[in-house]
PDB file of C-alpha atoms in Angstrom:
ATOM      1  CA  ILE A   1       0.248  15.767   2.099  1.00 98.00           C
ATOM      2  CA  ILE A   2      -1.894  13.071   3.766  1.00 98.00           C
ATOM      3  CA  GLY A   3      -0.490   9.609   4.453  1.00 98.00           C
ATOM      4  CA  ILE A   4      -2.719   6.537   4.695  1.00 98.00           C
ATOM      5  CA  ALA A   5      -1.262   3.341   6.162  1.00 98.00           C
ATOM      6  CA  GLY A   6      -2.507  -0.087   7.216  1.00 97.00           C
ATOM      7  CA  SER A   7      -2.269  -3.778   6.427  1.00 97.00           C
ATOM      8  CA  VAL A   8      -2.585  -5.464   3.077  1.00 97.00           C
ATOM      9  CA  ALA A   9      -6.316  -5.969   2.302  1.00 97.00           C
ATOM     10  CA  VAL A  10      -7.550  -3.706   5.116  1.00 98.00           C
ATOM     11  CA  GLY A  11      -9.104  -1.212   2.708  1.00 96.00           C
ATOM     12  CA  LYS A  12      -6.456   1.523   2.412  1.00 97.00           C
ATOM     13  CA  SER A  13      -7.013   2.027  -1.299  1.00 96.00           C
ATOM     14  CA  THR A  14     -10.773   2.392  -0.891  1.00 96.00           C
ATOM     15  CA  THR A  15     -10.297   4.799   2.008  1.00 97.00           C
ATOM     16  CA  ALA A  16      -7.835   6.839  -0.060  1.00 98.00           C
ATOM     17  CA  ARG A  17     -10.168   7.050  -3.060  1.00 97.00           C
ATOM     18  CA  VAL A  18     -13.156   8.029  -0.914  1.00 97.00           C
ATOM     19  CA  LEU A  19     -11.079  10.696   0.831  1.00 98.00           C
ATOM     20  CA  GLN A  20      -9.847  11.974  -2.523  1.00 98.00           C
ATOM     21  CA  LYS A  21     -13.425  12.365  -3.782  1.00 98.00           C
ATOM     22  CA  ALA A  22     -14.589  13.998  -0.537  1.00 97.00           C
ATOM     23  CA  LEU A  23     -11.767  16.530  -0.451  1.00 98.00           C
ATOM     24  CA  ALA A  24     -12.206  17.392  -4.129  1.00 97.00           C
ATOM     25  CA  VAL A  25     -15.751  18.677  -3.530  1.00 97.00           C
ATOM     26  CA  LEU A  26     -14.781  21.106  -0.773  1.00 97.00           C
ATOM     27  CA  PRO A  27     -15.990  24.672  -1.474  1.00 96.00           C
ATOM     28  CA  ASN A  28     -12.630  25.806  -2.880  1.00 95.00           C
ATOM     29  CA  LYS A  29     -12.525  22.711  -5.184  1.00 96.00           C
ATOM     30  CA  PRO A  30      -8.915  21.712  -4.442  1.00 97.00           C
ATOM     31  CA  LYS A  31      -6.965  19.553  -6.876  1.00 97.00           C
ATOM     32  CA  VAL A  32      -6.417  16.236  -5.076  1.00 98.00           C
ATOM     33  CA  ASP A  33      -3.983  13.654  -6.407  1.00 98.00           C
ATOM     34  CA  LEU A  34      -3.447  10.119  -5.126  1.00 98.00           C
ATOM     35  CA  VAL A  35      -0.191   8.169  -5.213  1.00 98.00           C
ATOM     36  CA  THR A  36       0.370   4.634  -3.939  1.00 97.00           C
ATOM     37  CA  THR A  37       3.748   3.461  -2.696  1.00 97.00           C
ATOM     38  CA  ASP A  38       3.427   0.339  -4.871  1.00 97.00           C
ATOM     39  CA  GLY A  39       5.001   2.477  -7.576  1.00 97.00           C
ATOM     40  CA  PHE A  40       8.107   2.841  -5.435  1.00 97.00           C
ATOM     41  CA  LEU A  41       8.723  -0.884  -5.133  1.00 98.00           C
ATOM     42  CA  TYR A  42      11.938  -2.003  -6.760  1.00 98.00           C
ATOM     43  CA  PRO A  43      11.350  -3.766 -10.105  1.00 98.00           C
ATOM     44  CA  ASN A  44      11.206  -7.549  -9.888  1.00 97.00           C
ATOM     45  CA  LYS A  45      14.589  -7.758 -11.617  1.00 98.00           C
ATOM     46  CA  VAL A  46      16.193  -5.909  -8.705  1.00 98.00           C
ATOM     47  CA  LEU A  47      14.281  -7.910  -6.097  1.00 98.00           C
ATOM     48  CA  ILE A  48      15.405 -11.159  -7.726  1.00 98.00           C
ATOM     49  CA  GLU A  49      19.025  -9.963  -7.861  1.00 98.00           C
ATOM     50  CA  ARG A  50      18.821  -9.194  -4.142  1.00 97.00           C
ATOM     51  CA  ASN A  51      17.005 -12.468  -3.424  1.00 97.00           C
ATOM     52  CA  ILE A  52      14.081 -10.690  -1.790  1.00 97.00           C
ATOM     53  CA  LEU A  53      11.252 -11.202  -4.299  1.00 96.00           C
ATOM     54  CA  ASN A  54       9.409 -13.205  -1.635  1.00 94.00           C
ATOM     55  CA  ARG A  55       9.675 -10.172   0.661  1.00 95.00           C
ATOM     56  CA  LYS A  56       7.863  -7.773  -1.646  1.00 96.00           C
ATOM     57  CA  GLY A  57       6.036  -5.346   0.627  1.00 95.00           C
ATOM     58  CA  PHE A  58       8.656  -5.511   3.369  1.00 96.00           C
ATOM     59  CA  PRO A  59      10.632  -2.283   3.974  1.00 94.00           C
ATOM     60  CA  GLU A  60      13.705  -3.430   2.055  1.00 95.00           C
ATOM     61  CA  SER A  61      11.669  -3.986  -1.127  1.00 96.00           C
ATOM     62  CA  TYR A  62      10.966  -0.262  -1.596  1.00 96.00           C
ATOM     63  CA  ASN A  63      13.128   2.376  -3.238  1.00 95.00           C
ATOM     64  CA  THR A  64      12.665   4.666  -0.266  1.00 93.00           C
ATOM     65  CA  LYS A  65      15.209   7.179  -1.513  1.00 93.00           C
ATOM     66  CA  LEU A  66      13.100   7.690  -4.652  1.00 96.00           C
ATOM     67  CA  LEU A  67       9.938   8.115  -2.557  1.00 96.00           C
ATOM     68  CA  LEU A  68      11.653  10.618  -0.252  1.00 95.00           C
ATOM     69  CA  ASN A  69      12.954  12.579  -3.225  1.00 95.00           C
ATOM     70  CA  PHE A  70       9.449  12.687  -4.697  1.00 97.00           C
ATOM     71  CA  LEU A  71       7.888  13.941  -1.461  1.00 96.00           C
ATOM     72  CA  SER A  72      10.648  16.521  -1.067  1.00 96.00           C
ATOM     73  CA  ALA A  73       9.944  17.768  -4.593  1.00 97.00           C
ATOM     74  CA  VAL A  74       6.221  18.048  -3.824  1.00 96.00           C
ATOM     75  CA  LYS A  75       6.933  20.039  -0.661  1.00 95.00           C
ATOM     76  CA  SER A  76       9.342  22.233  -2.606  1.00 94.00           C
ATOM     77  CA  GLY A  77       6.506  23.239  -4.900  1.00 93.00           C
ATOM     78  CA  LEU A  78       7.646  21.624  -8.128  1.00 93.00           C
ATOM     79  CA  LYS A  79       4.627  21.812 -10.399  1.00 89.00           C
ATOM     80  CA  SER A  80       5.146  18.765 -12.631  1.00 95.00           C
ATOM     81  CA  LEU A  81       6.390  15.414 -11.371  1.00 97.00           C
ATOM     82  CA  GLN A  82       6.356  11.816 -12.509  1.00 97.00           C
ATOM     83  CA  VAL A  83       6.232   8.649 -10.428  1.00 97.00           C
ATOM     84  CA  PRO A  84       6.552   4.987 -11.457  1.00 97.00           C
ATOM     85  CA  VAL A  85       3.447   2.901 -12.097  1.00 98.00           C
ATOM     86  CA  TYR A  86       2.973  -0.569 -10.613  1.00 97.00           C
ATOM     87  CA  SER A  87       0.816  -3.245 -12.252  1.00 95.00           C
ATOM     88  CA  HIS A  88      -0.888  -5.763  -9.985  1.00 92.00           C
ATOM     89  CA  VAL A  89      -1.589  -7.870 -13.070  1.00 91.00           C
ATOM     90  CA  GLU A  90       2.058  -8.054 -14.106  1.00 93.00           C
ATOM     91  CA  TYR A  91       3.195  -7.904 -10.465  1.00 96.00           C
ATOM     92  CA  ASP A  92       5.917  -5.453 -11.440  1.00 97.00           C
ATOM     93  CA  ILE A  93       6.812  -1.852 -12.192  1.00 98.00           C
ATOM     94  CA  LEU A  94       5.783  -0.835 -15.724  1.00 97.00           C
ATOM     95  CA  ALA A  95       8.964   0.462 -17.325  1.00 93.00           C
ATOM     96  CA  ASP A  96       7.116   2.368 -20.064  1.00 94.00           C
ATOM     97  CA  GLN A  97       4.518   4.141 -17.924  1.00 96.00           C
ATOM     98  CA  GLN A  98       4.583   7.067 -15.505  1.00 97.00           C
ATOM     99  CA  GLN A  99       1.946   8.728 -13.347  1.00 98.00           C
ATOM    100  CA  HIS A 100       1.949  12.495 -13.860  1.00 97.00           C
ATOM    101  CA  ILE A 101       1.429  14.686 -10.804  1.00 97.00           C
ATOM    102  CA  GLU A 102       0.598  18.267 -11.763  1.00 95.00           C
ATOM    103  CA  ASN A 103       0.740  20.792  -8.933  1.00 94.00           C
ATOM    104  CA  PRO A 104      -1.857  19.284  -6.543  1.00 96.00           C
ATOM    105  CA  ASP A 105      -3.322  21.273  -3.688  1.00 97.00           C
ATOM    106  CA  ILE A 106      -3.598  18.039  -1.696  1.00 97.00           C
ATOM    107  CA  LEU A 107      -1.609  14.860  -2.229  1.00 98.00           C
ATOM    108  CA  ILE A 108      -2.705  11.552  -0.671  1.00 98.00           C
ATOM    109  CA  VAL A 109       0.052   8.955  -0.300  1.00 98.00           C
ATOM    110  CA  GLU A 110      -1.289   5.458   0.393  1.00 98.00           C
ATOM    111  CA  GLY A 111       0.716   2.375   1.297  1.00 97.00           C
ATOM    112  CA  ILE A 112       1.553  -0.176   3.950  1.00 95.00           C
ATOM    113  CA  ASN A 113       4.959   1.383   4.540  1.00 89.00           C
ATOM    114  CA  VAL A 114       4.270   5.109   4.824  1.00 95.00           C
ATOM    115  CA  LEU A 115       4.535   5.300   8.628  1.00 94.00           C
ATOM    116  CA  GLN A 116       7.456   2.900   9.008  1.00 87.00           C
ATOM    117  CA  VAL A 117      10.754   4.252  10.249  1.00 72.00           C
ATOM    118  CA  ASN A 118      12.982   1.209   9.691  1.00 56.00           C
ATOM    119  CA  SER A 119      14.815   1.194   6.345  1.00 52.00           C
ATOM    120  CA  GLN A 120      13.628   4.745   5.650  1.00 47.00           C
ATOM    121  CA  ARG A 121      16.615   6.755   6.766  1.00 49.00           C
ATOM    122  CA  ARG A 122      18.869   8.605   4.410  1.00 49.00           C
ATOM    123  CA  ASP A 123      22.052  10.289   5.547  1.00 53.00           C
ATOM    124  CA  SER A 124      19.922  13.222   6.654  1.00 58.00           C
ATOM    125  CA  GLY A 125      17.823  11.004   8.928  1.00 75.00           C
ATOM    126  CA  VAL A 126      14.565  11.906   7.136  1.00 86.00           C
ATOM    127  CA  PHE A 127      11.494   9.662   7.260  1.00 90.00           C
ATOM    128  CA  VAL A 128       8.666   9.410   4.732  1.00 94.00           C
ATOM    129  CA  SER A 129       6.196  10.474   7.423  1.00 93.00           C
ATOM    130  CA  ASP A 130       8.175  13.674   8.052  1.00 94.00           C
ATOM    131  CA  TYR A 131       6.588  15.046   4.891  1.00 96.00           C
ATOM    132  CA  PHE A 132       3.018  14.347   6.028  1.00 97.00           C
ATOM    133  CA  ASP A 133       0.756  17.087   7.311  1.00 97.00           C
ATOM    134  CA  TYR A 134      -1.697  14.444   8.483  1.00 97.00           C
ATOM    135  CA  SER A 135      -1.619  10.648   8.724  1.00 97.00           C
ATOM    136  CA  ILE A 136      -4.343   7.999   8.902  1.00 98.00           C
ATOM    137  CA  TYR A 137      -4.059   4.330   9.886  1.00 98.00           C
ATOM    138  CA  VAL A 138      -6.813   1.970   8.712  1.00 98.00           C
ATOM    139  CA  ASP A 139      -7.212  -0.821  11.251  1.00 98.00           C
ATOM    140  CA  ALA A 140      -9.290  -3.970  11.839  1.00 98.00           C
ATOM    141  CA  GLN A 141      -9.120  -7.264  13.674  1.00 98.00           C
ATOM    142  CA  GLU A 142      -6.414  -9.471  12.223  1.00 98.00           C
ATOM    143  CA  LYS A 143      -8.852 -12.324  11.557  1.00 98.00           C
ATOM    144  CA  ASP A 144     -11.069  -9.985   9.538  1.00 98.00           C
ATOM    145  CA  ILE A 145      -8.107  -8.700   7.520  1.00 98.00           C
ATOM    146  CA  MET A 146      -6.994 -12.250   6.780  1.00 98.00           C
ATOM    147  CA  ASP A 147     -10.533 -13.184   5.695  1.00 98.00           C
ATOM    148  CA  TRP A 148     -10.645 -10.131   3.400  1.00 98.00           C
ATOM    149  CA  TYR A 149      -7.290 -11.071   1.911  1.00 97.00           C
ATOM    150  CA  ILE A 150      -8.440 -14.617   1.195  1.00 97.00           C
ATOM    151  CA  GLU A 151     -11.705 -13.337  -0.310  1.00 96.00           C
ATOM    152  CA  ARG A 152      -9.803 -10.888  -2.505  1.00 95.00           C
ATOM    153  CA  PHE A 153      -7.405 -13.598  -3.672  1.00 94.00           C
ATOM    154  CA  GLU A 154     -10.352 -15.837  -4.547  1.00 93.00           C
ATOM    155  CA  SER A 155     -12.032 -12.997  -6.435  1.00 93.00           C
ATOM    156  CA  LEU A 156      -8.829 -12.231  -8.379  1.00 93.00           C
ATOM    157  CA  ARG A 157      -8.403 -15.929  -9.217  1.00 92.00           C
ATOM    158  CA  ALA A 158     -11.733 -15.798 -11.010  1.00 90.00           C
ATOM    159  CA  THR A 159     -10.994 -12.491 -12.785  1.00 93.00           C
ATOM    160  CA  SER A 160      -7.531 -10.928 -13.174  1.00 92.00           C
ATOM    161  CA  PHE A 161      -5.634 -14.194 -12.771  1.00 93.00           C
ATOM    162  CA  GLN A 162      -7.452 -15.517 -15.851  1.00 93.00           C
ATOM    163  CA  LYS A 163      -5.551 -13.067 -18.061  1.00 92.00           C
ATOM    164  CA  LYS A 164      -2.659 -14.789 -19.798  1.00 90.00           C
ATOM    165  CA  ASP A 165      -0.327 -11.845 -19.103  1.00 89.00           C
ATOM    166  CA  SER A 166      -1.065 -12.015 -15.371  1.00 93.00           C
ATOM    167  CA  TYR A 167       1.886 -12.959 -13.176  1.00 92.00           C
ATOM    168  CA  PHE A 168      -0.529 -15.163 -11.234  1.00 92.00           C
ATOM    169  CA  HIS A 169      -2.083 -16.862 -14.272  1.00 93.00           C
ATOM    170  CA  ARG A 170      -0.688 -20.179 -12.981  1.00 90.00           C
ATOM    171  CA  PHE A 171      -3.241 -19.971 -10.169  1.00 90.00           C
ATOM    172  CA  ALA A 172      -6.193 -19.511 -12.528  1.00 92.00           C
ATOM    173  CA  SER A 173      -6.931 -23.237 -12.819  1.00 92.00           C
ATOM    174  CA  MET A 174      -7.178 -23.759  -9.070  1.00 93.00           C
ATOM    175  CA  ASN A 175     -10.518 -24.672  -7.579  1.00 94.00           C
ATOM    176  CA  SER A 176     -11.938 -22.634  -4.712  1.00 92.00           C
ATOM    177  CA  GLU A 177     -10.513 -24.888  -2.010  1.00 94.00           C
ATOM    178  CA  GLU A 178      -7.019 -24.830  -3.518  1.00 95.00           C
ATOM    179  CA  SER A 179      -7.223 -21.071  -3.992  1.00 94.00           C
ATOM    180  CA  ARG A 180      -8.207 -20.427  -0.391  1.00 95.00           C
ATOM    181  CA  LEU A 181      -5.448 -22.700   0.865  1.00 96.00           C
ATOM    182  CA  MET A 182      -2.882 -20.875  -1.277  1.00 95.00           C
ATOM    183  CA  ALA A 183      -4.113 -17.487  -0.049  1.00 96.00           C
ATOM    184  CA  THR A 184      -3.956 -18.654   3.582  1.00 97.00           C
ATOM    185  CA  ASN A 185      -0.385 -19.854   3.114  1.00 97.00           C
ATOM    186  CA  ILE A 186       0.661 -16.557   1.515  1.00 96.00           C
ATOM    187  CA  TRP A 187      -0.951 -14.669   4.367  1.00 97.00           C
ATOM    188  CA  ASN A 188       0.799 -16.741   7.041  1.00 97.00           C
ATOM    189  CA  GLU A 189       4.196 -16.743   5.341  1.00 96.00           C
ATOM    190  CA  ILE A 190       4.386 -13.151   4.082  1.00 96.00           C
ATOM    191  CA  ASN A 191       1.586 -10.782   5.020  1.00 97.00           C
ATOM    192  CA  LYS A 192       1.179 -11.784   8.666  1.00 97.00           C
ATOM    193  CA  PRO A 193       4.887 -11.435   9.530  1.00 97.00           C
ATOM    194  CA  ASN A 194       5.028  -8.094   7.709  1.00 96.00           C
ATOM    195  CA  LEU A 195       1.952  -6.914   9.590  1.00 97.00           C
ATOM    196  CA  HIS A 196       3.415  -7.771  12.991  1.00 97.00           C
ATOM    197  CA  GLU A 197       6.998  -6.740  12.308  1.00 95.00           C
ATOM    198  CA  ASN A 198       6.565  -3.565  10.308  1.00 95.00           C
ATOM    199  CA  ILE A 199       2.983  -2.321   9.987  1.00 96.00           C
ATOM    200  CA  LEU A 200       1.191  -2.716  13.322  1.00 96.00           C
ATOM    201  CA  PRO A 201       4.007  -1.020  15.280  1.00 94.00           C
ATOM    202  CA  THR A 202       3.344   2.166  13.258  1.00 93.00           C
ATOM    203  CA  ARG A 203      -0.338   2.361  14.182  1.00 94.00           C
ATOM    204  CA  TYR A 204       0.074   4.785  17.059  1.00 91.00           C
ATOM    205  CA  ARG A 205       2.231   7.127  15.002  1.00 92.00           C
ATOM    206  CA  ALA A 206      -0.892   8.071  13.035  1.00 96.00           C
ATOM    207  CA  ASP A 207      -2.893  11.215  13.743  1.00 97.00           C
ATOM    208  CA  LEU A 208      -6.145   9.312  13.189  1.00 97.00           C
ATOM    209  CA  ILE A 209      -6.987   5.611  13.440  1.00 97.00           C
ATOM    210  CA  LEU A 210     -10.041   4.221  11.636  1.00 97.00           C
ATOM    211  CA  GLU A 211     -11.138   0.908  13.174  1.00 98.00           C
ATOM    212  CA  LYS A 212     -13.335  -1.221  10.930  1.00 98.00           C
ATOM    213  CA  ASP A 213     -15.631  -4.100  11.782  1.00 97.00           C
ATOM    214  CA  ALA A 214     -16.030  -7.376   9.888  1.00 97.00           C
ATOM    215  CA  GLN A 215     -18.446  -5.701   7.428  1.00 96.00           C
ATOM    216  CA  HIS A 216     -15.911  -2.958   6.534  1.00 94.00           C
ATOM    217  CA  LEU A 217     -17.904  -0.387   8.491  1.00 96.00           C
ATOM    218  CA  VAL A 218     -15.970   2.099  10.610  1.00 96.00           C
ATOM    219  CA  LYS A 219     -16.849   1.279  14.217  1.00 96.00           C
ATOM    220  CA  GLN A 220     -14.462   3.609  16.009  1.00 97.00           C
ATOM    221  CA  VAL A 221     -12.349   6.655  15.239  1.00 97.00           C
ATOM    222  CA  LYS A 222      -9.376   7.523  17.402  1.00 96.00           C
ATOM    223  CA  VAL A 223      -8.060  11.049  16.921  1.00 96.00           C
ATOM    224  CA  ARG A 224      -4.733  12.311  18.228  1.00 89.00           C
ATOM    225  CA  LYS A 225      -4.540  15.420  16.080  1.00 78.00           C
ATOM    226  CA  VAL A 226      -7.361  17.446  14.538  1.00 76.00           C
TER     227      VAL A 226
END
């Protein structure tokens, strides 16, 4: 099991998909599955009941027990498993959909929270990262990450947000200036605090750190474990 962590908008998902493709073409052609921890967020209904919808992405917004149980089942060798599916369009867990995981040789688990230790304990004192055989942290300068987040928000405003079933459809009529201001405010109020409080402190727990430049190119690789 390989864990991939890093900030919102830093490029974790792209890194995970590229790694999945690269590992799948190894000589022994391993079966490589990819799971994101978005699927282990509590449904919006639960977040609203707990008054933490505005803290989605913070440790307390994840059903960590469910994630730990899933990873334990993978390590135990269970051949067929199901995990929840998260929709970024609906901004919620899809109650009628499941991702099927069928006996992978390699499982990549990608998410901002995979190396965090706060809010991840069960009675046994087990962490999500305890199940990883290798962990990667995708890193970049904070200003670059913020710029990428704003650019992504602006791109989504012109595409996904236009869908009437999108949770963010109310932003679709914004002009570019309004959109960028909204994205900046979201970054400063939610993503920046989460980065500093919960994500950055996990960076040096990773076995490998990929440092990216402003053009998304990897400029440095720091390896603690080969």
